[in-house]
Amino acid sequence: MKILVLNSGSSSVKYQLLDMEAKSVLASGLVERIGESMGAVKHKRFPGSSREETFSYEEPIADHAKGLTRVVGLITAPETGVIADVSEIDGIGHRIVHGGESFSAPTLVDAAVIEGIKAQIPLAPLHNPGGLAGIETALRLLPGVPNVAVFDTAFHQTMPPEAYRYAIPKELYTELKIRRYGFHGTSHFYVAKQCAKLLGKPFEQTSCVTVHLGNGCSMAAVKNGKCIDTSMGLTPLAGLVMGTRSGDVDPALHAFLADNKGLTIREIDSILNKRSGLKGMCGHNDMRDIHDRVAEGDHDAELALKVFCRRVTQYIGQYMAVLGGTDAICFTAGIGENDPVVRQLSCASLAAIGAIIDAERNMSAPRGQVTEISTPKSPVKIFILPTNEELEIASQTLEVLANR
Ligand code: AMP
């Protein structure tokens, strides 16, 4: 079985073609700057294997349809491809950012589902239109191949109202559906399942805190296999400090900035999403650059690192408290998997509440591999568990297709 996974943004399409028997990636790539005067395509076949080959192109890509046509061409052409014909693709899994309250599971795409995704656009105006363009293009270009929508919000739909409701007037929830939704759900679900496997426990009996630290950062509290709380909110701006996003700030900040700096709501939103977080504090949004600056004695970079890690500590503590007992804390994504300093700083004070990091194991952990980094006596295990959102989207797609 071969599944094509598409992650369509407003001006980009990321893709992977997976062989589900071998659980291997046959091809992957990125089409960028769709709709601009010059676009870019990066394509790999057999990535991560000894046969890996990379192809890069600069060319105008007018719209998503042109982009996806290019992808299909690349994966089927003899010089760059991995399959002879699109008929070898058994299904397409689409990452859709917002499923609102309508979608709590991956769903086979039909006309009603498309309408359902459209209905969520007010909640994700920057993200859902790209996902929809991906679905509509796939339906046109690959007729007969079934499409499945996999929602970033779905895993968090099991949160109880006391976790997802904000303390604001009730009608803002009933009229506009303003509530906590949470994102990165596919990653949190995948990592929590991997955690259960590692512990040798059924997923339904596993409780853990999943800590996704990448470009975007979020955390989830998982109790007996179900998400009961998560750090992102109505939008992916809430919670942890991120590369360019502030995470939690005083909600009165907008009014303060409008009054004292004359900024518009749009300008403030842009500052908090694009010019804040690590970048806002020290000018760098990549954690590797921040470590380089810290080594040179840059105090802003040092403080940004401390603020980032303190927020992680605070959320882990909060979630251990609401879980009332947890099996493990699981670090994942670019920073979580690769950065021993961030893990050490984030966990340093958690020994008092049962999670004891082993400094030696943490520092010597191989990059990006499943590793236990707590001491043997730690009541709560601490793991590095690499995430794989594409594999999870493909697996969920396959499951939906098998149960049709
Ligand atoms: P992701 O969104 O999961 O791809 O994570 C991307 C982020 O991970 C980058 O912006 C970096 O901040 C961080 N990252 C990647 N590799 C490393 C590394 N070796 N050490 C520290 N941070 C890293």
GROMACS .gro file of C-alpha atoms and ligand atoms in nm:
model
  427
    1MET     CA    1   0.000   0.000   0.000
    2LYS     CA    2   0.129   0.345  -0.091
    3ILE     CA    3  -0.004   0.658   0.072
    4LEU     CA    4   0.069   1.014  -0.041
    5VAL     CA    5   0.072   1.260   0.249
    6LEU     CA    6   0.009   1.626   0.165
    7ASN     CA    7   0.059   1.920   0.397
    8SER     CA    8  -0.069   2.216   0.199
    9GLY     CA    9  -0.006   2.566   0.334
   10SER     CA   10  -0.123   2.893   0.185
   11SER     CA   11   0.175   2.909  -0.053
   12SER     CA   12   0.345   2.571  -0.012
   13VAL     CA   13   0.289   2.196  -0.035
   14LYS     CA   14   0.498   1.948   0.163
   15TYR     CA   15   0.465   1.589   0.052
   16GLN     CA   16   0.575   1.236   0.129
   17LEU     CA   17   0.497   0.914  -0.051
   18LEU     CA   18   0.514   0.626   0.197
   19ASP     CA   19   0.531   0.253   0.144
   20MET     CA   20   0.318   0.134   0.434
   21GLU     CA   21   0.433  -0.230   0.430
   22ALA     CA   22   0.799  -0.132   0.465
   23LYS     CA   23   0.708   0.182   0.669
   24SER     CA   24   0.959   0.363   0.447
   25VAL     CA   25   0.952   0.698   0.270
   26LEU     CA   26   0.977   0.652  -0.108
   27ALA     CA   27   0.983   1.023  -0.190
   28SER     CA   28   0.949   1.355  -0.011
   29GLY     CA   29   0.967   1.719  -0.097
   30LEU     CA   30   0.848   2.073  -0.075
   31VAL     CA   31   0.690   2.306  -0.327
   32GLU     CA   32   0.732   2.664  -0.209
   33ARG     CA   33   0.634   3.018  -0.300
   34ILE     CA   34   0.323   2.910  -0.492
   35GLY     CA   35   0.166   3.211  -0.665
   36GLU     CA   36   0.484   3.423  -0.653
   37SER     CA   37   0.684   3.523  -0.961
   38MET     CA   38   0.942   3.251  -0.885
   39GLY     CA   39   0.868   2.931  -0.696
   40ALA     CA   40   1.093   2.653  -0.571
   41VAL     CA   41   1.066   2.275  -0.573
   42LYS     CA   42   1.285   2.041  -0.369
   43HIS     CA   43   1.232   1.670  -0.431
   44LYS     CA   44   1.404   1.365  -0.286
   45ARG     CA   45   1.367   1.006  -0.380
   46PHE     CA   46   1.447   0.734  -0.129
   47PRO     CA   47   1.533   0.994   0.140
   48GLY     CA   48   1.745   0.874   0.429
   49SER     CA   49   1.863   0.564   0.239
   50SER     CA   50   2.187   0.490   0.058
   51ARG     CA   51   1.997   0.549  -0.268
   52GLU     CA   52   1.892   0.903  -0.172
   53GLU     CA   53   1.888   1.156  -0.458
   54THR     CA   54   1.792   1.525  -0.434
   55PHE     CA   55   1.649   1.740  -0.714
   56SER     CA   56   1.597   2.117  -0.690
   57TYR     CA   57   1.420   2.349  -0.931
   58GLU     CA   58   1.339   2.719  -0.948
   59GLU     CA   59   1.031   2.785  -1.156
   60PRO     CA   60   0.704   2.979  -1.136
   61ILE     CA   61   0.421   2.775  -0.980
   62ALA     CA   62   0.096   2.959  -1.040
   63ASP     CA   63  -0.130   2.775  -0.798
   64HIS     CA   64  -0.179   2.458  -0.593
   65ALA     CA   65  -0.301   2.267  -0.898
   66LYS     CA   66   0.027   2.341  -1.082
   67GLY     CA   67   0.223   2.250  -0.768
   68LEU     CA   68   0.054   1.916  -0.721
   69THR     CA   69   0.080   1.838  -1.094
   70ARG     CA   70   0.454   1.896  -1.057
   71VAL     CA   71   0.469   1.663  -0.754
   72VAL     CA   72   0.284   1.388  -0.940
   73GLY     CA   73   0.520   1.437  -1.234
   74LEU     CA   74   0.827   1.410  -1.012
   75ILE     CA   75   0.718   1.092  -0.836
   76THR     CA   76   0.625   0.917  -1.161
   77ALA     CA   77   0.899   1.033  -1.405
   78PRO     CA   78   1.172   0.770  -1.461
   79GLU     CA   79   1.457   1.020  -1.387
   80THR     CA   80   1.316   1.139  -1.053
   81GLY     CA   81   1.035   0.903  -0.964
   82VAL     CA   82   0.963   0.603  -0.747
   83ILE     CA   83   0.643   0.468  -0.904
   84ALA     CA   84   0.548   0.407  -1.267
   85ASP     CA   85   0.195   0.541  -1.246
   86VAL     CA   86  -0.037   0.730  -1.011
   87SER     CA   87  -0.264   0.424  -1.003
   88GLU     CA   88  -0.010   0.282  -0.756
   89ILE     CA   89  -0.119   0.543  -0.498
   90ASP     CA   90  -0.381   0.382  -0.273
   91GLY     CA   91  -0.484   0.692  -0.081
   92ILE     CA   92  -0.400   1.052  -0.002
   93GLY     CA   93  -0.381   1.181   0.357
   94HIS     CA   94  -0.418   1.555   0.401
   95ARG     CA   95  -0.301   1.744   0.707
   96ILE     CA   96  -0.580   1.988   0.792
   97VAL     CA   97  -0.499   2.233   1.067
   98HIS     CA   98  -0.845   2.306   1.209
   99GLY     CA   99  -1.132   2.065   1.246
  100GLY     CA  100  -1.313   2.279   1.504
  101GLU     CA  101  -1.566   2.084   1.710
  102SER     CA  102  -1.688   1.904   1.398
  103PHE     CA  103  -1.400   1.660   1.349
  104SER     CA  104  -1.257   1.448   1.627
  105ALA     CA  105  -1.114   1.175   1.404
  106PRO     CA  106  -0.960   1.133   1.057
  107THR     CA  107  -1.236   1.145   0.799
  108LEU     CA  108  -1.286   1.020   0.443
  109VAL     CA  109  -1.332   1.327   0.223
  110ASP     CA  110  -1.666   1.382   0.051
  111ALA     CA  111  -1.864   1.695  -0.038
  112ALA     CA  112  -2.002   1.729   0.317
  113VAL     CA  113  -1.652   1.704   0.468
  114ILE     CA  114  -1.526   1.976   0.234
  115GLU     CA  115  -1.812   2.198   0.349
  116GLY     CA  116  -1.727   2.109   0.710
  117ILE     CA  117  -1.363   2.214   0.663
  118LYS     CA  118  -1.476   2.536   0.491
  119ALA     CA  119  -1.696   2.610   0.791
  120GLN     CA  120  -1.384   2.614   1.012
  121ILE     CA  121  -1.207   2.883   0.801
  122PRO     CA  122  -1.296   3.165   1.045
  123LEU     CA  123  -1.102   2.970   1.312
  124ALA     CA  124  -0.798   2.913   1.088
  125PRO     CA  125  -0.806   3.174   0.811
  126LEU     CA  126  -0.436   3.132   0.733
  127HIS     CA  127  -0.430   2.753   0.732
  128ASN     CA  128  -0.753   2.580   0.630
  129PRO     CA  129  -0.776   2.742   0.282
  130GLY     CA  130  -0.439   2.585   0.188
  131GLY     CA  131  -0.552   2.243   0.309
  132LEU     CA  132  -0.876   2.276   0.114
  133ALA     CA  133  -0.685   2.375  -0.200
  134GLY     CA  134  -0.478   2.057  -0.156
  135ILE     CA  135  -0.790   1.840  -0.125
  136GLU     CA  136  -0.973   2.001  -0.415
  137THR     CA  137  -0.667   1.974  -0.638
  138ALA     CA  138  -0.608   1.610  -0.545
  139LEU     CA  139  -0.973   1.524  -0.620
  140ARG     CA  140  -0.938   1.680  -0.965
  141LEU     CA  141  -0.592   1.551  -1.056
  142LEU     CA  142  -0.618   1.202  -0.913
  143PRO     CA  143  -0.981   1.102  -0.956
  144GLY     CA  144  -1.056   0.765  -0.807
  145VAL     CA  145  -0.787   0.791  -0.537
  146PRO     CA  146  -0.958   0.827  -0.195
  147ASN     CA  147  -0.870   1.129   0.020
  148VAL     CA  148  -0.864   1.140   0.399
  149ALA     CA  149  -0.851   1.455   0.611
  150VAL     CA  150  -0.638   1.426   0.925
  151PHE     CA  151  -0.693   1.714   1.166
  152ASP     CA  152  -0.430   1.879   1.387
  153THR     CA  153  -0.700   1.953   1.643
  154ALA     CA  154  -0.864   1.607   1.651
  155PHE     CA  155  -0.660   1.443   1.928
  156HIS     CA  156  -0.744   1.730   2.163
  157GLN     CA  157  -1.120   1.696   2.119
  158THR     CA  158  -1.133   1.466   2.422
  159MET     CA  159  -1.047   1.756   2.656
  160PRO     CA  160  -1.315   1.816   2.918
  161PRO     CA  161  -1.493   2.156   2.916
  162GLU     CA  162  -1.300   2.269   3.223
  163ALA     CA  163  -0.985   2.242   3.011
  164TYR     CA  164  -1.117   2.388   2.687
  165ARG     CA  165  -1.349   2.668   2.802
  166TYR     CA  166  -1.213   3.018   2.868
  167ALA     CA  167  -1.350   3.227   3.152
  168ILE     CA  168  -1.514   3.477   2.917
  169PRO     CA  169  -1.885   3.545   2.852
  170LYS     CA  170  -2.064   3.221   2.763
  171GLU     CA  171  -2.217   3.362   2.444
  172LEU     CA  172  -1.870   3.409   2.294
  173TYR     CA  173  -1.842   3.032   2.307
  174THR     CA  174  -2.194   2.954   2.190
  175GLU     CA  175  -2.193   3.214   1.909
  176LEU     CA  176  -1.834   3.205   1.789
  177LYS     CA  177  -1.701   2.876   1.931
  178ILE     CA  178  -1.422   3.058   2.113
  179ARG     CA  179  -1.250   2.790   2.320
  180ARG     CA  180  -0.920   2.607   2.350
  181TYR     CA  181  -0.868   2.368   2.054
  182GLY     CA  182  -0.499   2.283   2.061
  183PHE     CA  183  -0.278   2.192   1.764
  184HIS     CA  184   0.008   1.949   1.680
  185GLY     CA  185  -0.246   1.679   1.774
  186THR     CA  186  -0.110   1.426   1.525
  187SER     CA  187   0.236   1.457   1.679
  188HIS     CA  188   0.110   1.437   2.040
  189PHE     CA  189  -0.099   1.129   1.954
  190TYR     CA  190   0.190   0.955   1.777
  191VAL     CA  191   0.437   1.030   2.057
  192ALA     CA  192   0.193   0.922   2.332
  193LYS     CA  193   0.138   0.590   2.149
  194GLN     CA  194   0.515   0.541   2.115
  195CYS     CA  195   0.546   0.613   2.487
  196ALA     CA  196   0.291   0.338   2.568
  197LYS     CA  197   0.486   0.094   2.347
  198LEU     CA  198   0.810   0.180   2.522
  199LEU     CA  199   0.651   0.135   2.864
  200GLY     CA  200   0.496  -0.195   2.750
  201LYS     CA  201   0.151  -0.071   2.858
  202PRO     CA  202  -0.179  -0.059   2.670
  203PHE     CA  203  -0.231   0.292   2.533
  204GLU     CA  204  -0.564   0.318   2.719
  205GLN     CA  205  -0.373   0.281   3.046
  206THR     CA  206  -0.087   0.517   2.964
  207SER     CA  207  -0.060   0.869   3.106
  208CYS     CA  208   0.211   1.107   2.991
  209VAL     CA  209   0.306   1.465   2.919
  210THR     CA  210   0.407   1.508   2.554
  211VAL     CA  211   0.639   1.803   2.494
  212HIS     CA  212   0.661   1.908   2.127
  213LEU     CA  213   0.942   2.163   2.092
  214GLY     CA  214   1.001   2.256   1.729
  215ASN     CA  215   0.951   2.577   1.538
  216GLY     CA  216   0.610   2.575   1.698
  217CYS     CA  217   0.595   2.443   2.055
  218SER     CA  218   0.310   2.282   2.244
  219MET     CA  219   0.246   2.037   2.522
  220ALA     CA  220  -0.033   1.789   2.595
  221ALA     CA  221  -0.147   1.608   2.909
  222VAL     CA  222  -0.255   1.256   2.813
  223LYS     CA  223  -0.451   1.051   3.067
  224ASN     CA  224  -0.524   0.688   2.989
  225GLY     CA  225  -0.465   0.747   2.617
  226LYS     CA  226  -0.683   1.058   2.595
  227CYS     CA  227  -0.579   1.423   2.577
  228ILE     CA  228  -0.714   1.612   2.878
  229ASP     CA  229  -0.528   1.941   2.833
  230THR     CA  230  -0.300   2.118   2.587
  231SER     CA  231  -0.106   2.443   2.577
  232MET     CA  232  -0.212   2.594   2.244
  233GLY     CA  233  -0.556   2.753   2.247
  234LEU     CA  234  -0.805   2.904   2.007
  235THR     CA  235  -0.501   2.966   1.789
  236PRO     CA  236  -0.146   2.825   1.783
  237LEU     CA  237  -0.015   3.140   1.954
  238ALA     CA  238  -0.093   3.033   2.310
  239GLY     CA  239   0.121   2.847   2.561
  240LEU     CA  240   0.493   2.784   2.529
  241VAL     CA  241   0.751   3.029   2.396
  242MET     CA  242   0.825   2.950   2.029
  243GLY     CA  243   1.065   3.052   1.753
  244THR     CA  244   0.877   3.370   1.661
  245ARG     CA  245   0.557   3.335   1.868
  246SER     CA  246   0.523   3.479   2.217
  247GLY     CA  247   0.315   3.202   2.372
  248ASP     CA  248   0.123   3.316   2.681
  249VAL     CA  249   0.121   3.689   2.754
  250ASP     CA  250  -0.108   3.905   2.965
  251PRO     CA  251  -0.436   3.920   2.767
  252ALA     CA  252  -0.449   4.295   2.839
  253LEU     CA  253  -0.139   4.342   2.625
  254HIS     CA  254  -0.337   4.426   2.311
  255ALA     CA  255  -0.520   4.714   2.481
  256PHE     CA  256  -0.198   4.836   2.641
  257LEU     CA  257  -0.011   4.843   2.309
  258ALA     CA  258  -0.304   5.003   2.127
  259ASP     CA  259  -0.328   5.276   2.394
  260ASN     CA  260   0.044   5.339   2.439
  261LYS     CA  261   0.188   5.278   2.094
  262GLY     CA  262  -0.112   5.340   1.871
  263LEU     CA  263  -0.081   4.998   1.711
  264THR     CA  264  -0.373   4.833   1.535
  265ILE     CA  265  -0.501   4.490   1.634
  266ARG     CA  266  -0.350   4.344   1.313
  267GLU     CA  267  -0.009   4.496   1.391
  268ILE     CA  268  -0.015   4.360   1.745
  269ASP     CA  269  -0.119   4.016   1.621
  270SER     CA  270   0.168   4.023   1.374
  271ILE     CA  271   0.419   4.125   1.646
  272LEU     CA  272   0.306   3.839   1.873
  273ASN     CA  273   0.311   3.579   1.593
  274LYS     CA  274   0.610   3.682   1.383
  275ARG     CA  275   0.841   3.906   1.588
  276SER     CA  276   0.819   3.761   1.936
  277GLY     CA  277   0.931   3.437   2.103
  278LEU     CA  278   1.302   3.358   2.085
  279LYS     CA  279   1.347   3.591   1.788
  280GLY     CA  280   1.184   3.882   1.965
  281MET     CA  281   1.399   3.836   2.271
  282CYS     CA  282   1.739   3.790   2.109
  283GLY     CA  283   1.710   3.817   1.730
  284HIS     CA  284   1.737   3.443   1.659
  285ASN     CA  285   1.456   3.191   1.623
  286ASP     CA  286   1.671   2.882   1.569
  287MET     CA  287   1.781   2.722   1.895
  288ARG     CA  288   2.118   2.624   1.742
  289ASP     CA  289   2.198   2.992   1.675
  290ILE     CA  290   2.094   3.078   2.029
  291HIS     CA  291   2.343   2.828   2.174
  292ASP     CA  292   2.616   2.979   1.954
  293ARG     CA  293   2.532   3.328   2.083
  294VAL     CA  294   2.522   3.205   2.445
  295ALA     CA  295   2.870   3.056   2.396
  296GLU     CA  296   2.986   3.402   2.281
  297GLY     CA  297   2.846   3.557   2.599
  298ASP     CA  298   2.530   3.713   2.452
  299HIS     CA  299   2.303   3.793   2.751
  300ASP     CA  300   1.987   3.837   2.543
  301ALA     CA  301   2.031   3.488   2.398
  302GLU     CA  302   2.095   3.348   2.744
  303LEU     CA  303   1.778   3.507   2.880
  304ALA     CA  304   1.571   3.388   2.581
  305LEU     CA  305   1.690   3.031   2.648
  306LYS     CA  306   1.600   3.064   3.018
  307VAL     CA  307   1.254   3.207   2.949
  308PHE     CA  308   1.190   2.929   2.694
  309CYS     CA  309   1.289   2.653   2.939
  310ARG     CA  310   1.114   2.804   3.239
  311ARG     CA  311   0.785   2.803   3.047
  312VAL     CA  312   0.840   2.437   2.959
  313THR     CA  313   0.901   2.357   3.327
  314GLN     CA  314   0.589   2.547   3.432
  315TYR     CA  315   0.366   2.363   3.185
  316ILE     CA  316   0.510   2.021   3.271
  317GLY     CA  317   0.443   2.091   3.640
  318GLN     CA  318   0.092   2.211   3.564
  319TYR     CA  319   0.014   1.900   3.360
  320MET     CA  320   0.163   1.661   3.614
  321ALA     CA  321  -0.070   1.825   3.865
  322VAL     CA  322  -0.385   1.794   3.655
  323LEU     CA  323  -0.296   1.437   3.554
  324GLY     CA  324  -0.258   1.342   3.920
  325GLY     CA  325   0.013   1.093   3.831
  326THR     CA  326   0.197   1.036   3.507
  327ASP     CA  327   0.408   0.757   3.364
  328ALA     CA  328   0.640   0.970   3.154
  329ILE     CA  329   0.743   1.302   3.008
  330CYS     CA  330   0.820   1.273   2.636
  331PHE     CA  331   1.036   1.526   2.449
  332THR     CA  332   0.990   1.546   2.074
  333ALA     CA  333   1.040   1.761   1.757
  334GLY     CA  334   1.347   1.957   1.643
  335ILE     CA  335   1.447   2.102   1.980
  336GLY     CA  336   1.298   1.830   2.201
  337GLU     CA  337   1.479   1.554   2.012
  338ASN     CA  338   1.812   1.725   1.958
  339ASP     CA  339   1.880   1.972   2.235
  340PRO     CA  340   2.016   1.827   2.561
  341VAL     CA  341   2.064   2.173   2.714
  342VAL     CA  342   1.698   2.265   2.676
  343ARG     CA  343   1.590   1.928   2.819
  344GLN     CA  344   1.829   1.964   3.114
  345LEU     CA  345   1.720   2.320   3.197
  346SER     CA  346   1.352   2.232   3.155
  347CYS     CA  347   1.370   1.927   3.384
  348ALA     CA  348   1.628   2.045   3.639
  349SER     CA  349   1.374   2.134   3.909
  350LEU     CA  350   1.131   1.848   3.844
  351ALA     CA  351   1.308   1.596   4.068
  352ALA     CA  352   1.100   1.727   4.361
  353ILE     CA  353   0.782   1.616   4.182
  354GLY     CA  354   0.911   1.279   4.070
  355ALA     CA  355   1.081   1.332   3.735
  356ILE     CA  356   1.456   1.298   3.779
  357ILE     CA  357   1.663   1.367   3.471
  358ASP     CA  358   1.993   1.180   3.439
  359ALA     CA  359   2.237   1.451   3.329
  360GLU     CA  360   2.484   1.203   3.183
  361ARG     CA  361   2.223   1.001   2.989
  362ASN     CA  362   2.064   1.323   2.863
  363MET     CA  363   2.389   1.482   2.747
  364SER     CA  364   2.512   1.167   2.573
  365ALA     CA  365   2.176   1.074   2.416
  366PRO     CA  366   2.216   1.000   2.045
  367ARG     CA  367   2.048   1.268   1.835
  368GLY     CA  368   1.692   1.195   1.729
  369GLN     CA  369   1.666   0.842   1.870
  370VAL     CA  370   1.429   0.685   2.121
  371THR     CA  371   1.616   0.722   2.451
  372GLU     CA  372   1.533   0.711   2.820
  373ILE     CA  373   1.700   1.007   2.992
  374SER     CA  374   1.567   0.975   3.349
  375THR     CA  375   1.760   0.805   3.627
  376PRO     CA  376   1.676   0.437   3.686
  377LYS     CA  377   1.504   0.534   4.015
  378SER     CA  378   1.297   0.820   3.872
  379PRO     CA  379   0.925   0.750   3.944
  380VAL     CA  380   0.835   0.938   3.625
  381LYS     CA  381   1.030   0.834   3.317
  382ILE     CA  382   1.169   1.099   3.084
  383PHE     CA  383   1.203   0.999   2.720
  384ILE     CA  384   1.323   1.139   2.390
  385LEU     CA  385   1.069   1.011   2.135
  386PRO     CA  386   1.114   1.133   1.776
  387THR     CA  387   0.785   1.236   1.622
  388ASN     CA  388   0.672   1.133   1.275
  389GLU     CA  389   0.362   1.325   1.175
  390GLU     CA  390   0.371   1.207   0.814
  391LEU     CA  391   0.380   0.840   0.914
  392GLU     CA  392   0.095   0.901   1.159
  393ILE     CA  393  -0.114   1.078   0.892
  394ALA     CA  394  -0.044   0.791   0.650
  395SER     CA  395  -0.133   0.528   0.915
  396GLN     CA  396  -0.457   0.705   1.002
  397THR     CA  397  -0.539   0.737   0.630
  398LEU     CA  398  -0.484   0.365   0.584
  399GLU     CA  399  -0.705   0.287   0.883
  400VAL     CA  400  -0.989   0.500   0.749
  401LEU     CA  401  -0.959   0.333   0.408
  402ALA     CA  402  -0.956  -0.015   0.563
  403ASN     CA  403  -1.276   0.062   0.757
  404ARG     CA  404  -1.469   0.207   0.463
  405AMP     P1  405   1.077   2.130   1.378
  405AMP     O1  406   0.970   2.234   1.368
  405AMP     O2  407   1.038   2.011   1.460
  405AMP     O3  408   1.135   2.091   1.244
  405AMP     O4  409   1.198   2.198   1.459
  405AMP     C1  410   1.273   2.300   1.402
  405AMP     C2  411   1.356   2.368   1.510
  405AMP     O5  412   1.431   2.271   1.584
  405AMP     C3  413   1.462   2.461   1.455
  405AMP     O6  414   1.412   2.590   1.434
  405AMP     C4  415   1.567   2.461   1.565
  405AMP     O7  416   1.535   2.563   1.658
  405AMP     C5  417   1.549   2.328   1.633
  405AMP     N1  418   1.661   2.235   1.609
  405AMP     C6  419   1.682   2.154   1.504
  405AMP     N2  420   1.796   2.083   1.519
  405AMP     C7  421   1.849   2.120   1.639
  405AMP     C8  422   1.965   2.084   1.713
  405AMP     N3  423   2.052   1.993   1.667
  405AMP     N4  424   1.986   2.143   1.832
  405AMP     C9  425   1.897   2.235   1.879
  405AMP     N5  426   1.785   2.272   1.815
  405AMP    C10  427   1.763   2.217   1.696
   0.00000   0.00000   0.00000
